[in-house]
Amino acid sequence: MTKEEIFEAAQKAVVEANGALVDEMAHRGLDEGIAPMELMNQGFIPGINKVGDLFGVGKLFLPELIQSAEVMQKATDIINAALPADQEKGMGKIVVGTVEGDIHDIGKTIVVSLFKANGFEVVDLGRDVPIDRFIEEAEKVGAHIIGSSALLTTTMEGQKKIEQELRKADLRGKYKTIVGGAPVTQRWADRIGADAFAEDAADGIRKAKQLLGKG
Ligand code: B1M
């Protein structure tokens, strides 16, 4: 199979919620030397995005969306396991989570793995995380960066609340903040006063390094 054929089959596997094919394409792609994040970005993510588009226009319904999300999770697990894990943890400490009211965590999990693979110490708060917890945890572990993910236009407000709560507690200068998630934009980051917007996981690493003067 060519690289393109693998990407295409990976995409199809997610759209059709075909777990066996996801498994096969993830392993085959890695065995053939495709870089884990390339396989993710060119194969599996376009697949789940297509599912989102079909769901958005009513051509696919919640049960199918859930099934595709499950096989996407499987792909994410295989890809994440293929990322280098034991890097020196000298790049900085980041607390990351999906904001309250939001249970989307596939992208956040990819971001966490890539941060770890790039030498960051990561505290993964999970999903549906109360805003106060981002700050409490950052204080507790002595984080440099607070990272938040939001996938719903409604829950993006949680990212704004993080900025507000930090200011209220007089802690805004102490942490750098990075926001991400499909509906999130640079414009949103500017509007709420976040330090950076990250388009994808690799951009998150770039921005984090820049913010910490290591870029
Ligand atoms: Co939901 N969902 N969903 N969903 N879902 C969306 C977001 C939606 C756009 C689909 C659509 O209608 N077209 C829509 C939101 C519409 C809106 O807000 N305007 C939607 C909806 C409506 C819903 C429900 C309300 C559906 C319902 O119940 N009726 C419900 C909400 C539940 C809740 O959260 N309260 C819901 C539920 C679900 C599932 C549980 C079935 C499942 C999630 C499973 C899971 O995550 N464990 C799901 C899925 C899979 C999606 C879509 C199809 C795919 C999301 C995804 O995983 N993308 C999504 C459509 C879409 O986004 N195109 C959709 C792949 C992932 C790798 O990308 O998360 O964007 P992403 O992460 C990227 C970047 O954004 C970035 O890097 C990642 C890697 O490249 N990034 C960061 C993200 N966070 C970052 C943080 C950083 C840096 C970079 O630093 C801190």
Short mmCIF file of N, CA and C and ligand atoms in Angstrom, two decimals, residues 41 45 48-49 51-53 55-56 62 65-66 69 72-73 96 101-108 110-111 115 127 147-149 151-154 178-182 198-201 204, ligand 1:
data_model
loop_
_atom_site.label_atom_id
_atom_site.label_comp_id
_atom_site.label_asym_id
_atom_site.label_seq_id
_atom_site.Cartn_x
_atom_site.Cartn_y
_atom_site.Cartn_z
N ASN A 41 -2.40 13.10 11.51
CA ASN A 41 -2.87 14.32 10.86
C ASN A 41 -3.40 14.10 9.45
N ILE A 45 -7.32 12.03 11.65
CA ILE A 45 -8.02 13.29 11.96
C ILE A 45 -8.95 13.72 10.81
N ILE A 48 -12.19 11.78 11.36
CA ILE A 48 -13.13 12.21 12.40
C ILE A 48 -13.71 13.59 12.04
N ASN A 49 -12.93 14.41 11.32
CA ASN A 49 -13.48 15.70 10.87
C ASN A 49 -14.62 15.49 9.89
N VAL A 51 -16.56 12.91 9.82
CA VAL A 51 -17.69 12.46 10.64
C VAL A 51 -18.41 13.68 11.24
N GLY A 52 -17.60 14.63 11.76
CA GLY A 52 -18.18 15.85 12.35
C GLY A 52 -18.97 16.63 11.31
N ASP A 53 -18.45 16.72 10.09
CA ASP A 53 -19.16 17.45 9.03
C ASP A 53 -20.48 16.76 8.70
N PHE A 55 -22.20 14.80 10.61
CA PHE A 55 -23.09 14.97 11.77
C PHE A 55 -23.70 16.37 11.74
N GLY A 56 -22.84 17.34 11.43
CA GLY A 56 -23.27 18.74 11.40
C GLY A 56 -24.39 19.01 10.40
N LEU A 62 -26.11 10.73 16.27
CA LEU A 62 -25.30 10.59 17.47
C LEU A 62 -24.73 9.18 17.70
N LEU A 65 -21.81 8.86 15.51
CA LEU A 65 -20.75 9.77 15.97
C LEU A 65 -20.00 9.12 17.15
N ILE A 66 -20.76 8.53 18.06
CA ILE A 66 -20.15 7.90 19.23
C ILE A 66 -19.27 6.71 18.79
N ALA A 69 -16.15 7.99 17.30
CA ALA A 69 -15.29 8.54 18.37
C ALA A 69 -14.57 7.40 19.08
N MET A 72 -11.81 6.21 16.91
CA MET A 72 -10.80 7.28 16.87
C MET A 72 -9.93 7.21 18.14
N GLN A 73 -10.59 6.91 19.25
CA GLN A 73 -9.86 6.77 20.52
C GLN A 73 -8.83 5.64 20.42
N VAL A 96 -2.99 20.74 31.70
CA VAL A 96 -3.87 20.76 30.52
C VAL A 96 -5.18 20.04 30.82
N GLY A 101 -18.02 21.28 31.25
CA GLY A 101 -19.17 21.18 30.35
C GLY A 101 -18.83 20.51 29.03
N ASP A 102 -17.56 20.18 28.85
CA ASP A 102 -17.10 19.65 27.56
C ASP A 102 -16.39 18.31 27.77
N ILE A 103 -16.91 17.27 27.09
CA ILE A 103 -16.29 15.95 27.29
C ILE A 103 -15.42 15.51 26.10
N HIS A 104 -15.22 16.40 25.14
CA HIS A 104 -14.35 16.07 24.00
C HIS A 104 -12.90 16.02 24.48
N ASP A 105 -12.25 14.88 24.33
CA ASP A 105 -10.88 14.83 24.84
C ASP A 105 -9.88 14.14 23.90
N ILE A 106 -10.33 13.82 22.69
CA ILE A 106 -9.41 13.12 21.78
C ILE A 106 -8.24 14.04 21.41
N GLY A 107 -8.55 15.28 21.04
CA GLY A 107 -7.49 16.23 20.67
C GLY A 107 -6.60 16.56 21.85
N LYS A 108 -7.23 16.78 23.01
CA LYS A 108 -6.47 17.10 24.22
C LYS A 108 -5.48 15.98 24.56
N ILE A 110 -4.09 13.89 22.47
CA ILE A 110 -2.98 13.93 21.51
C ILE A 110 -1.99 15.03 21.93
N VAL A 111 -2.54 16.17 22.31
CA VAL A 111 -1.70 17.30 22.73
C VAL A 111 -0.84 16.89 23.95
N PHE A 115 3.23 16.82 24.03
CA PHE A 115 3.98 17.62 25.00
C PHE A 115 4.96 16.74 25.76
N ARG A 127 -11.10 15.73 31.30
CA ARG A 127 -12.11 16.51 30.58
C ARG A 127 -13.17 17.00 31.56
N GLY A 147 -2.93 25.10 29.97
CA GLY A 147 -3.45 24.86 28.62
C GLY A 147 -4.88 24.36 28.70
N SER A 148 -5.74 24.91 27.85
CA SER A 148 -7.13 24.46 27.88
C SER A 148 -7.63 24.16 26.48
N SER A 149 -8.51 23.16 26.44
CA SER A 149 -9.09 22.73 25.18
C SER A 149 -10.60 22.92 25.28
N LEU A 151 -14.15 22.33 22.66
CA LEU A 151 -14.65 21.88 21.34
C LEU A 151 -16.02 22.42 21.01
N LEU A 152 -16.67 23.00 22.00
CA LEU A 152 -18.02 23.53 21.76
C LEU A 152 -17.96 25.05 21.83
N THR A 153 -18.74 25.69 20.99
CA THR A 153 -18.73 27.16 21.03
C THR A 153 -19.19 27.64 22.41
N THR A 154 -20.08 26.88 23.04
CA THR A 154 -20.56 27.28 24.37
C THR A 154 -19.47 27.14 25.44
N ILE A 178 -2.36 28.85 27.09
CA ILE A 178 -2.52 28.44 25.69
C ILE A 178 -3.93 27.87 25.52
N VAL A 179 -4.61 28.32 24.48
CA VAL A 179 -5.95 27.80 24.22
C VAL A 179 -5.97 27.07 22.88
N GLY A 180 -6.78 25.99 22.83
CA GLY A 180 -6.92 25.23 21.58
C GLY A 180 -8.28 24.58 21.51
N GLY A 181 -8.52 23.90 20.38
CA GLY A 181 -9.81 23.25 20.15
C GLY A 181 -10.39 23.71 18.83
N ALA A 182 -11.18 22.84 18.19
CA ALA A 182 -11.64 23.12 16.83
C ALA A 182 -12.27 24.51 16.61
N ALA A 198 -3.21 27.66 19.83
CA ALA A 198 -2.52 26.58 19.10
C ALA A 198 -3.51 25.89 18.17
N GLU A 199 -3.14 25.85 16.93
CA GLU A 199 -3.96 25.25 15.86
C GLU A 199 -4.04 23.72 16.02
N ASP A 200 -2.90 23.13 16.33
CA ASP A 200 -2.86 21.68 16.52
C ASP A 200 -1.78 21.35 17.56
N ALA A 201 -1.53 20.07 17.77
CA ALA A 201 -0.62 19.68 18.83
C ALA A 201 0.80 20.21 18.58
N GLY A 204 1.04 23.70 19.35
CA GLY A 204 1.04 23.86 20.81
C GLY A 204 2.45 23.80 21.37
CO1 B1M B 1 -19.04 16.34 19.44
N1 B1M B 1 -19.36 18.07 18.58
N2 B1M B 1 -20.62 16.58 20.53
N3 B1M B 1 -18.66 14.57 20.11
N4 B1M B 1 -17.75 16.22 18.08
C1 B1M B 1 -18.33 18.57 17.64
C2 B1M B 1 -17.31 19.44 18.35
C3 B1M B 1 -19.22 19.36 16.57
C4 B1M B 1 -18.46 20.48 15.86
C5 B1M B 1 -19.84 18.37 15.57
C6 B1M B 1 -20.74 19.04 14.56
O1 B1M B 1 -21.86 19.39 14.89
N5 B1M B 1 -20.28 19.25 13.34
C7 B1M B 1 -20.38 19.89 17.51
C8 B1M B 1 -20.15 21.25 18.18
C9 B1M B 1 -20.96 22.35 17.57
C10 B1M B 1 -20.75 23.66 18.26
O2 B1M B 1 -20.27 23.81 19.33
N6 B1M B 1 -21.09 24.69 17.55
C11 B1M B 1 -20.48 18.76 18.52
C12 B1M B 1 -21.62 18.48 19.31
C13 B1M B 1 -22.86 19.32 19.02
C14 B1M B 1 -21.64 17.49 20.31
C15 B1M B 1 -22.80 17.16 21.28
C16 B1M B 1 -23.55 18.36 21.85
C17 B1M B 1 -23.73 16.19 20.52
C18 B1M B 1 -25.00 15.79 21.24
O3 B1M B 1 -24.93 15.23 22.30
N7 B1M B 1 -26.10 16.15 20.64
C19 B1M B 1 -22.06 16.37 22.39
C20 B1M B 1 -21.49 17.33 23.47
C21 B1M B 1 -20.97 16.62 24.66
C22 B1M B 1 -20.25 17.56 25.63
O4 B1M B 1 -19.08 17.79 25.48
N8 B1M B 1 -20.95 18.11 26.60
C23 B1M B 1 -20.93 15.78 21.59
C24 B1M B 1 -20.35 14.56 21.89
C25 B1M B 1 -19.32 13.98 21.16
C26 B1M B 1 -18.81 12.56 21.39
C27 B1M B 1 -18.79 12.15 22.88
C28 B1M B 1 -19.68 11.59 20.62
C29 B1M B 1 -17.41 12.62 20.68
C30 B1M B 1 -16.22 13.00 21.62
C31 B1M B 1 -15.50 11.79 22.20
C32 B1M B 1 -14.25 12.18 22.92
O5 B1M B 1 -13.63 13.22 22.71
N9 B1M B 1 -13.85 11.32 23.83
C33 B1M B 1 -17.61 13.79 19.72
C34 B1M B 1 -16.78 14.03 18.58
C35 B1M B 1 -15.78 12.96 18.23
C36 B1M B 1 -16.88 15.22 17.80
C37 B1M B 1 -16.12 15.60 16.50
C38 B1M B 1 -16.75 14.82 15.37
C39 B1M B 1 -14.63 15.37 16.47
C40 B1M B 1 -13.82 15.98 17.63
C41 B1M B 1 -12.43 15.40 17.60
O6 B1M B 1 -12.10 14.50 18.37
N10 B1M B 1 -11.60 15.86 16.62
C42 B1M B 1 -16.41 17.16 16.42
C43 B1M B 1 -16.37 17.72 15.02
C44 B1M B 1 -15.08 18.47 14.73
O7 B1M B 1 -14.42 18.97 15.60
N11 B1M B 1 -14.73 18.57 13.48
C45 B1M B 1 -17.60 17.31 17.29
C46 B1M B 1 -10.26 15.31 16.40
C47 B1M B 1 -9.25 16.00 17.33
C48 B1M B 1 -7.86 15.45 17.05
O8 B1M B 1 -9.28 17.38 17.00
O9 B1M B 1 -10.21 18.06 19.26
O10 B1M B 1 -9.95 19.76 17.39
P1 B1M B 1 -9.48 18.55 18.08
O11 B1M B 1 -7.98 18.80 18.61
C49 B1M B 1 -6.94 19.25 17.76
C50 B1M B 1 -6.81 20.78 17.70
O12 B1M B 1 -8.03 21.47 17.90
C51 B1M B 1 -5.77 21.11 18.71
O13 B1M B 1 -4.89 20.00 18.62
C52 B1M B 1 -5.64 18.80 18.41
C53 B1M B 1 -4.81 17.86 17.58
O14 B1M B 1 -4.56 18.38 16.30
N12 B1M B 1 -6.10 21.31 20.12
C54 B1M B 1 -5.21 21.90 20.96
C55 B1M B 1 -7.17 20.93 20.83
N13 B1M B 1 -7.02 21.27 22.10
C56 B1M B 1 -5.81 21.86 22.23
C57 B1M B 1 -5.15 22.40 23.34
C58 B1M B 1 -3.87 22.96 23.13
C59 B1M B 1 -3.29 22.97 21.87
C60 B1M B 1 -3.95 22.45 20.77
O15 B1M B 1 -3.14 23.47 24.11
C61 B1M B 1 -3.61 23.48 25.42
#
